[in-house]
Amino acid sequence: MASDLKPTVEFDDTLGKLDIRLGKVLSAETEPSAPKKSYRLKIDFGKYGVRTSVGRFTGHTPEEMVGKQVMGVLNFAPRTIGDVQSEVLVIGIQFKGADSGEATPLVPLLEGKLGSKLF
């Protein structure tokens, strides 16, 4: 077992409080006002609406991002990044060989229903 694991927690106190849902990237463009190279994404979460996210997914081209299904946290407070209100946190992992914070989004193996909840 890895020694850098965090302590055990209860589901209802952690993941159970997050509203993580499936969305589809409608558009991706460079966000010039962000402090670090980032994209502004418009993401459709089905009945939960279209939301904006600013994230460091620049290891991918905007064309690669459009049409991808991604998982996003819908119930974090909006965060101002540059001049944009980022309304959703897209879940990702560090892009291999990239600086900390540069990410690739977690994507499902099969297409799912927009707005589906992570469980």
Short mmCIF file of N, CA and C in Angstrom, two decimals, residues 7-115:
data_model
loop_
_atom_site.label_atom_id
_atom_site.label_comp_id
_atom_site.label_asym_id
_atom_site.label_seq_id
_atom_site.Cartn_x
_atom_site.Cartn_y
_atom_site.Cartn_z
N PRO A 7 -6.03 9.74 4.75
CA PRO A 7 -6.80 8.91 5.68
C PRO A 7 -8.15 8.51 5.08
N THR A 8 -8.70 7.41 5.56
CA THR A 8 -10.02 6.93 5.15
C THR A 8 -11.08 7.94 5.58
N VAL A 9 -12.06 8.17 4.70
CA VAL A 9 -13.15 9.10 4.98
C VAL A 9 -14.48 8.42 4.69
N GLU A 10 -15.54 9.01 5.17
CA GLU A 10 -16.89 8.49 4.92
C GLU A 10 -17.45 9.07 3.62
N PHE A 11 -18.14 8.26 2.83
CA PHE A 11 -18.72 8.69 1.56
C PHE A 11 -19.61 9.91 1.74
N ASP A 12 -20.52 9.87 2.72
CA ASP A 12 -21.48 10.97 2.91
C ASP A 12 -20.81 12.28 3.30
N ASP A 13 -19.59 12.20 3.84
CA ASP A 13 -18.87 13.40 4.24
C ASP A 13 -17.99 13.95 3.12
N THR A 14 -17.86 13.21 2.02
CA THR A 14 -16.92 13.59 0.96
C THR A 14 -17.62 13.54 -0.40
N LEU A 15 -17.43 12.46 -1.13
CA LEU A 15 -17.97 12.32 -2.48
C LEU A 15 -19.49 12.48 -2.50
N GLY A 16 -20.15 12.06 -1.44
CA GLY A 16 -21.60 12.18 -1.35
C GLY A 16 -22.11 13.61 -1.36
N LYS A 17 -21.24 14.57 -1.03
CA LYS A 17 -21.63 15.98 -1.03
C LYS A 17 -21.43 16.65 -2.39
N LEU A 18 -20.69 15.99 -3.28
CA LEU A 18 -20.40 16.59 -4.58
C LEU A 18 -21.42 16.16 -5.62
N ASP A 19 -21.80 17.11 -6.46
CA ASP A 19 -22.70 16.83 -7.57
C ASP A 19 -21.85 16.78 -8.84
N ILE A 20 -21.38 15.58 -9.17
CA ILE A 20 -20.49 15.38 -10.32
C ILE A 20 -21.32 14.75 -11.43
N ARG A 21 -21.38 15.43 -12.57
CA ARG A 21 -22.26 15.00 -13.65
C ARG A 21 -21.54 15.02 -15.00
N LEU A 22 -22.14 14.29 -15.95
CA LEU A 22 -21.60 14.15 -17.30
C LEU A 22 -22.07 15.29 -18.19
N GLY A 23 -21.12 15.90 -18.88
CA GLY A 23 -21.44 16.95 -19.83
C GLY A 23 -20.71 16.73 -21.14
N LYS A 24 -21.09 17.50 -22.15
CA LYS A 24 -20.46 17.42 -23.47
C LYS A 24 -19.93 18.79 -23.84
N VAL A 25 -18.66 18.83 -24.22
CA VAL A 25 -18.02 20.10 -24.58
C VAL A 25 -18.59 20.59 -25.91
N LEU A 26 -19.20 21.78 -25.88
CA LEU A 26 -19.78 22.39 -27.08
C LEU A 26 -18.77 23.28 -27.80
N SER A 27 -17.92 23.95 -27.01
CA SER A 27 -16.90 24.81 -27.60
C SER A 27 -15.70 24.89 -26.67
N ALA A 28 -14.56 25.15 -27.27
CA ALA A 28 -13.30 25.31 -26.53
C ALA A 28 -12.47 26.36 -27.24
N GLU A 29 -12.05 27.35 -26.48
CA GLU A 29 -11.21 28.40 -27.06
C GLU A 29 -10.23 28.90 -26.01
N THR A 30 -9.11 29.39 -26.47
CA THR A 30 -8.11 29.94 -25.57
C THR A 30 -8.73 31.09 -24.78
N GLU A 31 -8.44 31.13 -23.48
CA GLU A 31 -8.92 32.22 -22.63
C GLU A 31 -7.74 33.15 -22.32
N PRO A 32 -7.64 34.26 -23.08
CA PRO A 32 -6.48 35.14 -22.93
C PRO A 32 -6.37 35.83 -21.58
N SER A 33 -7.46 35.97 -20.85
CA SER A 33 -7.40 36.67 -19.56
C SER A 33 -6.97 35.77 -18.40
N ALA A 34 -6.88 34.48 -18.62
CA ALA A 34 -6.47 33.56 -17.55
C ALA A 34 -4.98 33.77 -17.23
N PRO A 35 -4.60 33.63 -15.96
CA PRO A 35 -3.20 33.84 -15.59
C PRO A 35 -2.24 32.82 -16.19
N LYS A 36 -2.72 31.61 -16.46
CA LYS A 36 -1.91 30.57 -17.12
C LYS A 36 -2.68 30.11 -18.34
N LYS A 37 -1.95 29.58 -19.32
CA LYS A 37 -2.58 29.13 -20.56
C LYS A 37 -3.75 28.19 -20.24
N SER A 38 -4.94 28.57 -20.69
CA SER A 38 -6.17 27.84 -20.36
C SER A 38 -7.16 27.93 -21.50
N TYR A 39 -8.16 27.05 -21.45
CA TYR A 39 -9.29 27.11 -22.37
C TYR A 39 -10.56 27.52 -21.61
N ARG A 40 -11.41 28.26 -22.31
CA ARG A 40 -12.77 28.51 -21.84
C ARG A 40 -13.65 27.50 -22.57
N LEU A 41 -14.33 26.65 -21.79
CA LEU A 41 -15.17 25.60 -22.35
C LEU A 41 -16.63 25.93 -22.09
N LYS A 42 -17.48 25.67 -23.06
CA LYS A 42 -18.94 25.69 -22.87
C LYS A 42 -19.34 24.23 -22.87
N ILE A 43 -20.02 23.80 -21.80
CA ILE A 43 -20.33 22.39 -21.61
C ILE A 43 -21.82 22.22 -21.37
N ASP A 44 -22.44 21.30 -22.11
CA ASP A 44 -23.86 20.99 -21.98
C ASP A 44 -24.04 19.86 -20.98
N PHE A 45 -24.75 20.14 -19.88
CA PHE A 45 -25.04 19.14 -18.87
C PHE A 45 -26.51 18.71 -18.91
N GLY A 46 -27.10 18.70 -20.11
CA GLY A 46 -28.48 18.26 -20.27
C GLY A 46 -29.43 19.16 -19.51
N LYS A 47 -30.30 18.56 -18.69
CA LYS A 47 -31.31 19.34 -17.96
C LYS A 47 -30.70 20.31 -16.94
N TYR A 48 -29.38 20.20 -16.69
CA TYR A 48 -28.70 21.10 -15.75
C TYR A 48 -28.10 22.31 -16.46
N GLY A 49 -28.30 22.37 -17.76
CA GLY A 49 -27.93 23.55 -18.53
C GLY A 49 -26.52 23.55 -19.08
N VAL A 50 -26.23 24.61 -19.84
CA VAL A 50 -24.91 24.83 -20.42
C VAL A 50 -24.14 25.71 -19.45
N ARG A 51 -22.94 25.28 -19.12
CA ARG A 51 -22.12 26.00 -18.14
C ARG A 51 -20.74 26.27 -18.71
N THR A 52 -20.10 27.29 -18.16
CA THR A 52 -18.75 27.69 -18.57
C THR A 52 -17.73 27.15 -17.59
N SER A 53 -16.61 26.69 -18.12
CA SER A 53 -15.49 26.25 -17.29
C SER A 53 -14.20 26.77 -17.90
N VAL A 54 -13.29 27.22 -17.06
CA VAL A 54 -11.96 27.60 -17.52
C VAL A 54 -11.00 26.58 -16.92
N GLY A 55 -10.25 25.92 -17.78
CA GLY A 55 -9.34 24.89 -17.30
C GLY A 55 -8.10 24.77 -18.16
N ARG A 56 -7.09 24.15 -17.58
CA ARG A 56 -5.79 24.01 -18.23
C ARG A 56 -5.70 22.69 -18.99
N PHE A 57 -6.49 22.56 -20.02
CA PHE A 57 -6.53 21.36 -20.86
C PHE A 57 -5.81 21.59 -22.18
N THR A 58 -4.82 22.46 -22.17
CA THR A 58 -4.18 22.92 -23.40
C THR A 58 -3.19 21.94 -23.99
N GLY A 59 -3.03 20.78 -23.39
CA GLY A 59 -2.26 19.70 -24.02
C GLY A 59 -3.04 19.07 -25.15
N HIS A 60 -4.31 19.43 -25.24
CA HIS A 60 -5.20 19.02 -26.33
C HIS A 60 -5.51 20.25 -27.17
N THR A 61 -5.84 20.06 -28.43
CA THR A 61 -6.28 21.18 -29.25
C THR A 61 -7.74 21.47 -28.91
N PRO A 62 -8.20 22.69 -29.19
CA PRO A 62 -9.63 22.97 -29.00
C PRO A 62 -10.50 21.99 -29.79
N GLU A 63 -10.06 21.62 -30.99
CA GLU A 63 -10.83 20.70 -31.83
C GLU A 63 -10.96 19.32 -31.17
N GLU A 64 -9.91 18.89 -30.47
CA GLU A 64 -9.95 17.61 -29.74
C GLU A 64 -10.96 17.65 -28.61
N MET A 65 -11.08 18.81 -27.96
CA MET A 65 -11.96 18.93 -26.80
C MET A 65 -13.43 18.96 -27.18
N VAL A 66 -13.75 19.62 -28.30
CA VAL A 66 -15.15 19.77 -28.71
C VAL A 66 -15.74 18.39 -29.03
N GLY A 67 -16.90 18.14 -28.44
CA GLY A 67 -17.60 16.88 -28.65
C GLY A 67 -17.29 15.82 -27.61
N LYS A 68 -16.25 16.03 -26.81
CA LYS A 68 -15.90 15.06 -25.77
C LYS A 68 -16.88 15.16 -24.60
N GLN A 69 -17.18 14.01 -24.03
CA GLN A 69 -17.95 14.00 -22.80
C GLN A 69 -16.97 14.06 -21.64
N VAL A 70 -17.28 14.89 -20.65
CA VAL A 70 -16.41 15.11 -19.50
C VAL A 70 -17.23 15.09 -18.22
N MET A 71 -16.56 14.88 -17.11
CA MET A 71 -17.21 14.91 -15.80
C MET A 71 -16.91 16.26 -15.14
N GLY A 72 -17.94 16.88 -14.58
CA GLY A 72 -17.75 18.17 -13.94
C GLY A 72 -18.46 18.26 -12.60
N VAL A 73 -17.86 18.99 -11.67
CA VAL A 73 -18.47 19.25 -10.36
C VAL A 73 -19.36 20.47 -10.52
N LEU A 74 -20.67 20.27 -10.35
CA LEU A 74 -21.62 21.36 -10.57
C LEU A 74 -21.92 22.18 -9.33
N ASN A 75 -21.59 21.68 -8.14
CA ASN A 75 -21.99 22.41 -6.94
C ASN A 75 -20.84 23.05 -6.18
N PHE A 76 -19.73 23.34 -6.86
CA PHE A 76 -18.72 24.22 -6.27
C PHE A 76 -19.15 25.66 -6.56
N ALA A 77 -18.79 26.57 -5.68
CA ALA A 77 -19.09 27.98 -5.93
C ALA A 77 -18.34 28.42 -7.19
N PRO A 78 -18.96 29.30 -8.01
CA PRO A 78 -18.25 29.81 -9.19
C PRO A 78 -16.95 30.48 -8.78
N ARG A 79 -15.98 30.43 -9.68
CA ARG A 79 -14.65 30.97 -9.41
C ARG A 79 -14.26 31.89 -10.56
N THR A 80 -13.76 33.06 -10.26
CA THR A 80 -13.33 33.98 -11.29
C THR A 80 -11.90 33.62 -11.71
N ILE A 81 -11.73 33.34 -12.99
CA ILE A 81 -10.42 33.05 -13.56
C ILE A 81 -10.21 34.05 -14.69
N GLY A 82 -9.28 34.96 -14.50
CA GLY A 82 -9.13 36.05 -15.46
C GLY A 82 -10.38 36.88 -15.43
N ASP A 83 -11.00 37.07 -16.60
CA ASP A 83 -12.23 37.86 -16.70
C ASP A 83 -13.48 36.99 -16.75
N VAL A 84 -13.36 35.69 -16.51
CA VAL A 84 -14.46 34.75 -16.73
C VAL A 84 -14.90 34.11 -15.41
N GLN A 85 -16.22 33.95 -15.25
CA GLN A 85 -16.77 33.18 -14.14
C GLN A 85 -16.76 31.71 -14.56
N SER A 86 -15.94 30.91 -13.92
CA SER A 86 -15.90 29.48 -14.18
C SER A 86 -16.94 28.83 -13.27
N GLU A 87 -17.97 28.24 -13.87
CA GLU A 87 -19.12 27.73 -13.13
C GLU A 87 -19.04 26.26 -12.77
N VAL A 88 -18.11 25.55 -13.36
CA VAL A 88 -18.00 24.10 -13.14
C VAL A 88 -16.53 23.70 -13.19
N LEU A 89 -16.15 22.77 -12.32
CA LEU A 89 -14.79 22.23 -12.32
C LEU A 89 -14.80 20.93 -13.11
N VAL A 90 -14.11 20.90 -14.24
CA VAL A 90 -13.97 19.68 -15.03
C VAL A 90 -12.90 18.82 -14.36
N ILE A 91 -13.23 17.57 -14.11
CA ILE A 91 -12.30 16.66 -13.42
C ILE A 91 -11.29 16.13 -14.42
N GLY A 92 -10.03 16.18 -14.03
CA GLY A 92 -8.97 15.69 -14.90
C GLY A 92 -7.81 15.18 -14.09
N ILE A 93 -6.80 14.72 -14.81
CA ILE A 93 -5.56 14.29 -14.20
C ILE A 93 -4.42 15.02 -14.90
N GLN A 94 -3.27 15.07 -14.24
CA GLN A 94 -2.13 15.76 -14.83
C GLN A 94 -1.77 15.13 -16.17
N PHE A 95 -1.56 15.98 -17.16
CA PHE A 95 -1.16 15.55 -18.49
C PHE A 95 0.27 15.00 -18.40
N LYS A 96 0.49 13.81 -18.90
CA LYS A 96 1.79 13.15 -18.78
C LYS A 96 2.91 14.05 -19.32
N GLY A 97 3.93 14.26 -18.48
CA GLY A 97 5.08 15.05 -18.87
C GLY A 97 4.86 16.55 -18.82
N ALA A 98 3.67 16.99 -18.39
CA ALA A 98 3.37 18.43 -18.36
C ALA A 98 3.59 18.99 -16.97
N ASP A 99 3.62 20.32 -16.89
CA ASP A 99 3.73 21.00 -15.61
C ASP A 99 2.51 20.72 -14.75
N SER A 100 2.68 20.82 -13.45
CA SER A 100 1.57 20.63 -12.52
C SER A 100 0.42 21.58 -12.88
N GLY A 101 -0.79 21.05 -12.88
CA GLY A 101 -1.96 21.85 -13.22
C GLY A 101 -2.41 21.69 -14.65
N GLU A 102 -1.52 21.29 -15.55
CA GLU A 102 -1.92 21.04 -16.93
C GLU A 102 -2.56 19.65 -16.96
N ALA A 103 -3.78 19.57 -17.46
CA ALA A 103 -4.57 18.35 -17.29
C ALA A 103 -5.14 17.80 -18.58
N THR A 104 -5.55 16.55 -18.48
CA THR A 104 -6.37 15.89 -19.49
C THR A 104 -7.65 15.50 -18.77
N PRO A 105 -8.82 15.73 -19.37
CA PRO A 105 -10.06 15.43 -18.66
C PRO A 105 -10.33 13.93 -18.57
N LEU A 106 -11.01 13.55 -17.49
CA LEU A 106 -11.48 12.18 -17.39
C LEU A 106 -12.70 12.04 -18.30
N VAL A 107 -12.70 11.01 -19.12
CA VAL A 107 -13.79 10.81 -20.09
C VAL A 107 -14.31 9.38 -19.97
N PRO A 108 -15.61 9.16 -20.22
CA PRO A 108 -16.16 7.81 -20.15
C PRO A 108 -15.73 6.98 -21.38
N LEU A 109 -15.67 5.68 -21.20
CA LEU A 109 -15.34 4.78 -22.32
C LEU A 109 -16.46 4.76 -23.35
N LEU A 110 -17.70 4.86 -22.89
CA LEU A 110 -18.87 4.87 -23.76
C LEU A 110 -19.65 6.16 -23.54
N GLU A 111 -20.36 6.60 -24.57
CA GLU A 111 -21.16 7.82 -24.45
C GLU A 111 -22.30 7.59 -23.48
N GLY A 112 -22.53 8.54 -22.59
CA GLY A 112 -23.60 8.44 -21.61
C GLY A 112 -24.61 9.56 -21.79
N LYS A 113 -25.67 9.51 -20.98
CA LYS A 113 -26.73 10.52 -21.01
C LYS A 113 -26.21 11.79 -20.32
N LEU A 114 -26.34 12.91 -21.00
CA LEU A 114 -25.90 14.18 -20.42
C LEU A 114 -26.63 14.45 -19.11
N GLY A 115 -25.87 14.88 -18.13
CA GLY A 115 -26.43 15.14 -16.81
C GLY A 115 -26.38 13.96 -15.86
#
